[in-house]
Coordinates of C-alpha atoms and ligand atoms in Angstrom, one line a residue:
M1 CA 0.0 0.0 0.0
S2 CA 1.4 3.4 -1.0
H3 CA 1.4 6.5 1.3
R4 CA 0.2 9.9 0.3
I5 CA 2.2 13.0 1.1
T6 CA -0.2 15.2 3.0
K7 CA 2.1 18.2 3.5
K8 CA 5.4 19.4 2.0
A9 CA 7.3 22.5 3.0
K10 CA 10.7 23.9 2.1
L11 CA 12.6 24.8 5.3
A12 CA 15.8 25.9 3.6
A13 CA 17.7 25.4 0.4
G14 CA 17.7 21.6 -0.2
I15 CA 15.8 20.8 3.1
Y16 CA 12.2 19.7 3.0
D17 CA 9.6 18.9 5.7
F18 CA 7.2 16.1 4.7
S19 CA 4.1 14.7 6.4
I20 CA 3.2 11.2 5.0
E21 CA 0.0 9.4 5.6
H22 CA 0.4 6.1 7.5
S23 CA -2.3 4.0 9.2
T24 CA -0.2 2.4 12.0
L25 CA 3.2 4.1 12.3
P26 CA 2.0 7.3 14.2
N27 CA 0.5 5.1 16.9
F28 CA 3.7 3.2 17.7
A29 CA 6.6 5.6 16.9
K30 CA 8.7 6.8 19.8
P31 CA 11.4 9.4 20.0
G32 CA 14.7 8.3 18.5
Q33 CA 13.2 5.7 16.1
F34 CA 13.4 5.8 12.3
L35 CA 11.6 4.6 9.2
I36 CA 12.8 3.4 5.8
I37 CA 11.2 4.6 2.6
R38 CA 11.3 3.4 -1.0
I39 CA 9.9 6.0 -3.3
D40 CA 9.0 3.7 -6.2
E41 CA 9.7 0.3 -7.7
K42 CA 13.2 1.3 -8.8
G43 CA 13.9 3.2 -5.6
E44 CA 16.6 2.3 -3.0
R45 CA 15.7 2.1 0.6
I46 CA 16.6 5.2 2.6
P47 CA 16.5 5.5 6.4
L48 CA 15.1 8.7 7.9
T49 CA 14.6 9.6 11.5
I50 CA 11.0 10.3 12.6
A51 CA 10.8 14.0 13.4
G52 CA 7.2 13.8 14.7
V53 CA 3.8 12.2 14.4
S54 CA 0.2 13.5 14.1
K55 CA -3.0 11.5 14.0
N56 CA -2.6 9.9 10.6
A57 CA 0.8 11.0 9.5
V58 CA 4.4 10.8 10.2
R59 CA 6.8 13.7 9.8
I60 CA 10.3 13.5 8.2
I61 CA 12.8 16.3 7.4
V62 CA 15.2 15.5 4.6
K63 CA 18.3 17.1 3.2
C64 CA 19.0 16.5 -0.5
V65 CA 22.5 14.8 -0.7
G66 CA 22.2 12.2 -3.4
K67 CA 19.9 10.6 -6.0
S68 CA 17.1 9.3 -3.7
T69 CA 16.8 12.4 -1.5
Y70 CA 16.8 14.7 -4.6
K71 CA 14.1 12.4 -6.1
L72 CA 12.1 12.6 -2.9
A73 CA 12.3 16.4 -3.1
T74 CA 10.7 16.4 -6.6
L75 CA 7.5 14.9 -5.1
K76 CA 4.5 17.2 -4.3
E77 CA 1.6 17.1 -1.9
N78 CA -0.8 14.3 -2.7
D79 CA 1.9 12.3 -4.6
E80 CA 2.4 8.8 -3.3
I81 CA 5.5 7.0 -1.8
L82 CA 5.6 3.3 -2.5
E83 CA 6.8 2.0 0.9
V84 CA 7.2 3.6 4.4
I85 CA 8.3 1.0 6.9
G86 CA 8.7 1.5 10.6
P87 CA 9.1 2.4 13.4
L88 CA 12.6 0.8 13.3
G89 CA 15.4 0.9 15.9
N90 CA 15.2 1.4 19.6
P91 CA 13.5 4.4 21.2
S92 CA 15.7 7.0 23.0
E93 CA 16.3 6.3 26.7
I94 CA 14.0 9.0 28.0
D95 CA 14.2 9.5 31.8
F96 CA 14.7 12.2 34.3
Y97 CA 18.5 13.1 34.3
G98 CA 18.5 16.7 35.5
K99 CA 20.3 19.0 33.2
V100 CA 20.6 17.8 29.6
C101 CA 22.5 19.5 26.8
V102 CA 21.1 18.8 23.4
V103 CA 23.4 19.5 20.4
G104 CA 22.0 19.6 16.8
G105 CA 24.0 20.1 13.6
G106 CA 22.3 21.0 10.3
V107 CA 19.4 18.8 9.4
G108 CA 20.3 16.7 12.5
I109 CA 18.3 19.2 14.5
A110 CA 15.0 17.7 13.1
P111 CA 15.2 14.3 14.8
L112 CA 16.0 16.0 18.1
M113 CA 12.5 17.6 18.3
P114 CA 10.6 14.5 19.7
I115 CA 13.5 13.7 22.0
I116 CA 13.6 17.3 23.5
K117 CA 9.8 17.2 23.9
A118 CA 10.0 13.8 25.8
L119 CA 13.0 14.9 27.9
K120 CA 11.1 18.1 28.8
S121 CA 8.0 16.2 29.8
T122 CA 10.0 14.1 32.2
G123 CA 11.2 17.2 34.0
N124 CA 14.7 17.7 32.6
K125 CA 16.1 21.2 32.1
I126 CA 17.2 21.5 28.5
T127 CA 20.0 23.6 27.0
T128 CA 19.9 23.3 23.3
I129 CA 22.8 24.2 21.0
I130 CA 22.0 24.3 17.3
G131 CA 24.5 25.0 14.5
A132 CA 24.4 25.3 10.8
S133 CA 26.7 26.5 8.1
T134 CA 24.8 29.8 7.5
A135 CA 21.7 31.6 8.8
E136 CA 19.7 30.3 5.7
Q137 CA 20.4 26.7 6.7
L138 CA 19.2 27.1 10.3
I139 CA 15.9 25.2 10.6
L140 CA 13.1 24.8 13.2
L141 CA 14.3 27.7 15.4
D142 CA 10.8 28.5 16.7
E143 CA 9.8 25.0 17.5
I144 CA 13.1 24.1 19.2
G145 CA 13.2 27.4 21.0
K146 CA 9.7 26.8 22.6
M147 CA 10.7 23.4 23.9
S148 CA 14.1 24.4 25.4
D149 CA 14.9 26.2 28.6
E150 CA 17.9 27.8 26.8
L151 CA 18.7 28.0 23.1
I152 CA 22.1 28.8 21.8
I153 CA 22.5 29.4 18.0
T154 CA 25.8 29.2 16.1
T155 CA 26.7 29.4 12.5
D156 CA 30.0 28.6 10.8
D157 CA 30.1 32.0 9.1
G158 CA 28.5 34.1 12.0
S159 CA 25.5 35.1 9.9
A160 CA 23.2 34.1 12.8
G161 CA 24.1 33.6 16.5
S162 CA 27.7 33.5 17.2
K163 CA 30.4 32.4 14.8
G164 CA 31.8 28.9 15.1
L165 CA 30.9 25.2 15.6
V166 CA 28.5 23.7 18.0
T167 CA 31.5 22.2 19.9
H168 CA 32.8 25.7 20.5
R169 CA 29.6 26.7 22.2
L170 CA 29.6 23.5 24.3
E171 CA 33.2 24.1 25.4
E172 CA 32.2 27.7 26.4
L173 CA 29.4 26.5 28.6
L174 CA 31.6 23.9 30.2
N175 CA 34.3 26.5 30.8
K176 CA 31.7 28.8 32.4
G177 CA 31.1 26.0 34.9
C178 CA 27.8 24.6 33.5
R179 CA 27.4 20.9 34.4
F180 CA 25.3 18.5 32.4
D181 CA 24.0 15.1 33.4
R182 CA 23.5 13.9 29.8
I183 CA 24.4 15.1 26.3
W184 CA 22.3 14.2 23.2
A185 CA 23.9 15.0 19.9
I186 CA 22.6 14.5 16.3
G187 CA 24.2 15.9 13.2
P188 CA 27.1 15.1 10.8
T189 CA 29.2 12.1 12.0
I190 CA 32.3 14.3 12.4
M191 CA 30.3 16.6 14.7
M192 CA 29.0 13.7 16.8
K193 CA 32.6 12.4 17.0
F194 CA 33.9 15.7 18.5
V195 CA 30.9 16.2 20.8
S196 CA 31.6 12.6 22.1
A197 CA 35.3 13.4 22.7
I198 CA 34.3 16.3 24.9
A199 CA 31.8 14.1 26.7
L200 CA 34.5 11.5 27.3
R201 CA 36.9 14.1 28.8
E202 CA 34.1 15.5 31.0
E203 CA 32.8 12.0 31.9
I204 CA 29.2 12.8 30.7
P205 CA 27.1 10.0 29.1
C206 CA 26.4 11.2 25.5
W207 CA 23.8 9.7 23.3
V208 CA 24.4 10.0 19.5
S209 CA 22.2 8.7 16.7
L210 CA 24.5 6.9 14.2
N211 CA 23.8 7.0 10.5
P212 CA 25.8 4.3 8.8
I213 CA 24.7 3.1 5.4
M214 CA 21.7 0.8 5.9
V215 CA 20.0 -1.6 3.6
D216 CA 17.3 -3.8 5.2
G217 CA 17.1 -2.0 8.6
T218 CA 16.2 -5.2 10.3
G219 CA 19.5 -6.7 11.4
M220 CA 20.0 -9.1 8.5
C221 CA 22.4 -7.6 6.0
G222 CA 25.2 -6.3 8.2
A223 CA 25.6 -3.1 6.2
C224 CA 25.1 -0.9 9.3
R225 CA 27.7 -2.6 11.5
V226 CA 29.5 -0.3 13.9
E227 CA 32.0 -1.0 16.7
V228 CA 30.9 0.2 20.1
G229 CA 32.9 -0.5 23.2
G230 CA 35.0 -3.1 21.3
E231 CA 31.9 -5.0 20.2
M232 CA 30.2 -5.2 16.8
K233 CA 26.7 -3.8 16.8
F234 CA 24.1 -3.3 14.1
A235 CA 22.9 0.3 14.2
C236 CA 19.5 -0.6 12.9
V237 CA 18.5 -3.1 15.6
D238 CA 21.0 -2.4 18.5
G239 CA 20.8 1.4 18.0
P240 CA 20.5 3.8 16.3
E241 CA 21.5 5.6 19.6
F242 CA 24.7 4.7 21.4
D243 CA 26.9 6.3 23.9
G244 CA 29.2 8.2 21.6
R245 CA 32.1 7.9 24.1
F246 CA 32.6 4.3 23.1
V247 CA 32.0 4.4 19.3
N248 CA 34.8 3.6 16.9
W249 CA 34.3 6.8 14.9
N250 CA 37.2 6.5 12.5
E251 CA 35.9 3.1 11.3
L252 CA 32.4 4.5 10.9
I253 CA 33.6 7.5 8.9
K254 CA 35.7 5.2 6.6
R255 CA 32.7 2.9 6.0
L256 CA 30.4 5.9 5.3
H257 CA 32.6 6.9 2.3
Q258 CA 33.0 3.5 0.8
Y259 CA 30.5 4.1 -2.1
Q260 CA 31.1 7.8 -2.6
E261 CA 32.3 7.5 -6.2
K262 CA 29.2 5.4 -7.2
E263 CA 26.9 7.8 -5.3
K264 CA 28.3 10.8 -7.1
L265 CA 27.9 9.1 -10.5
S266 CA 24.3 8.1 -9.7
L267 CA 23.4 11.7 -8.8
E268 CA 25.0 13.1 -11.9
L269 CA 23.0 10.6 -14.1
F270 CA 19.8 11.5 -12.2
K271 CA 20.3 15.3 -12.7
K272 CA 20.9 14.9 -16.5
Ligands
LIG1 P1 23.5 8.7 -1.6 O1 23.8 8.7 -3.1 O2 23.3 7.4 -1.0 O3 24.7 9.5 -0.9 C1 25.0 10.8 -1.2 C2 26.0 11.4 -0.2 O4 25.4 11.3 1.1 C3 27.3 10.6 -0.1 O5 28.3 11.6 0.1 C4 27.2 9.7 1.0 O6 28.4 9.5 1.7 C5 26.3 10.5 2.0 N1 25.4 9.5 2.8 C6 24.8 8.4 2.3 N2 24.2 7.8 3.3 C7 24.4 8.5 4.4 C8 24.1 8.4 5.7 N3 23.4 7.3 6.2 N4 24.5 9.3 6.6 C9 25.3 10.4 6.2 N5 25.6 10.5 4.9 C10 25.2 9.6 4.1 N6 19.0 12.2 6.5 C11 18.1 13.3 6.6 O7 18.2 14.2 5.7 N7 17.2 13.3 7.5 C12 17.0 12.4 8.5 O8 16.1 12.4 9.3 C13 17.9 11.3 8.4 N8 17.8 10.3 9.3 C14 18.7 9.2 9.2 C15 18.5 8.2 10.1 C16 19.3 7.0 10.1 C17 19.1 5.9 11.0 C18 20.3 6.9 9.0 C19 21.1 5.7 8.9 C20 20.4 8.0 8.1 C21 19.6 9.1 8.2 N9 19.7 10.2 7.3 C22 18.9 11.2 7.4 C23 20.7 10.1 6.1 C24 19.9 9.6 4.9 O9 19.5 8.3 5.0 C25 20.9 9.7 3.7 O10 21.2 11.0 3.4 C26 20.2 9.1 2.4 O11 20.1 7.7 2.5 C27 21.1 9.4 1.2 O12 20.5 8.8 0.1 P2 20.8 9.4 -1.4 O13 20.5 8.4 -2.4 O14 20.1 10.7 -1.5 O15 22.3 9.7 -1.3
LIG2 P1 26.5 20.6 8.2 O1 27.6 19.8 7.5 O2 26.1 21.9 7.5 O3 26.9 20.8 9.7 C1 26.0 21.4 10.6 C2 26.8 21.8 11.9 O4 27.4 20.7 12.5 C3 27.9 22.9 11.6 O5 27.3 24.1 11.4 C4 28.7 22.7 12.9 O6 28.2 23.5 14.0 C5 28.6 21.3 13.2 N1 29.8 20.6 12.7 C6 30.1 20.3 11.5 N2 31.4 19.8 11.4 C7 31.9 19.8 12.7 C8 33.1 19.5 13.3 N3 34.1 19.0 12.6 N4 33.3 19.7 14.6 C9 32.2 20.2 15.3 N5 31.0 20.5 14.8 C10 30.9 20.4 13.5 O7 25.2 19.7 8.4 P2 24.2 19.1 7.3 O8 24.8 19.2 5.9 O9 22.9 19.6 7.5 O10 24.3 17.5 7.6 C11 23.6 17.0 8.7 C12 24.1 15.6 8.9 O11 23.2 15.1 9.9 C13 24.0 14.7 7.8 O12 25.3 14.0 7.7 C14 22.9 13.7 8.1 O13 23.1 12.4 7.6 C15 22.9 13.7 9.6 N6 21.6 13.4 10.2 C16 21.6 12.3 11.0 C17 20.4 11.9 11.5 C18 20.4 10.8 12.5 O14 19.3 10.4 13.0 N7 21.5 10.2 12.7 C19 19.2 12.6 11.2 C20 19.3 13.6 10.3 C21 20.5 14.0 9.8
LIG3 FE1 21.1 -4.4 7.5 FE2 21.3 -3.0 9.8 S1 20.8 -2.3 7.8 S2 21.7 -5.1 9.4

């Protein structure tokens, strides 16, 4: 059964917010889980984190980076997506921790929304740091601002908030004497690696949502294997969230780039 796009909005250049009709997923999805879509018969399966749910629809926020995400961006309201499978993966470990610092980079800000909402509802005090390359690429400021006790904005070029990376802002807070009981970070892998290095130094548990290449999303193909604490894990069924302090980041980054040449070629052919 295919799924109708009920809403589509452009949040920034190359970043789209979709609501997709689904009869079961909205009832079961929890913060931190993801879904896999296949646009049409010829489409590849792409994993996307659930950014929210409403009565009959699930929300995803997508950045165009390659053939499938560009193709998705060409769809309009009322168009159909062939397959939307989920919820997949384990939910975030939502609990009362005390003071939580949430760090979002680029489109990684989107999947943090349900997590912040749930952490807030369990009584945590939330400091959110969000970063993007430029002011134009900053998304969801209002929604995130309303949910957080404190919101810190940073851009690589200083066009909004202060100039620098999210890790600079986190270091500033720690240098000022702020203490956090948990960190949650979602964004580019390199960002999550450096946030996790700070967490390791400061001995703060740090949840990150890993985004290795996935195929089936159900633990059968092994494509998403990652090393965490010296053990092999499958991000789709054991994660996607892990304590970033124990992730073998260099191996993950190497594996993420393994099909780069083929992905580039595929996008060039699609754009022709
Ligand atoms: P491809 O041709 O496959 O790749 C194009 C470029 O993107 C290449 O440089 C490649 O190295 C890079 N890339 C490919 N796959 C990934 C990946 N998994 N992570 C990082 N870079 C990748 N993206 C979103 O925009 N929003 C989300 O909410 C979101 N949630 C995700 C949740 C999970 C659990 C995972 C595993 C990934 C998530 N991603 C998300 C990333 C998204 O799945 C990829 O961007 C998408 O599959 C790329 O497909 P493509 O055909 O457009 O690009
Ligand atoms: P981007 O490359 O523009 O980076 C966004 C911000 O991350 C930067 O402004 C900066 O503050 C920070 N950052 C980047 N490199 C850093 C470094 N070396 N050290 C410290 N901070 C750094 O972001 P984008 O192009 O929007 O990409 C977002 C990424 O998030 C994609 O890789 C996407 O796959 C990932 N993502 C993951 C999930 C998930 O659930 N795991 C969901 C959505 C997106
Ligand atoms: Fe196949 Fe995780 S995607 S095992």
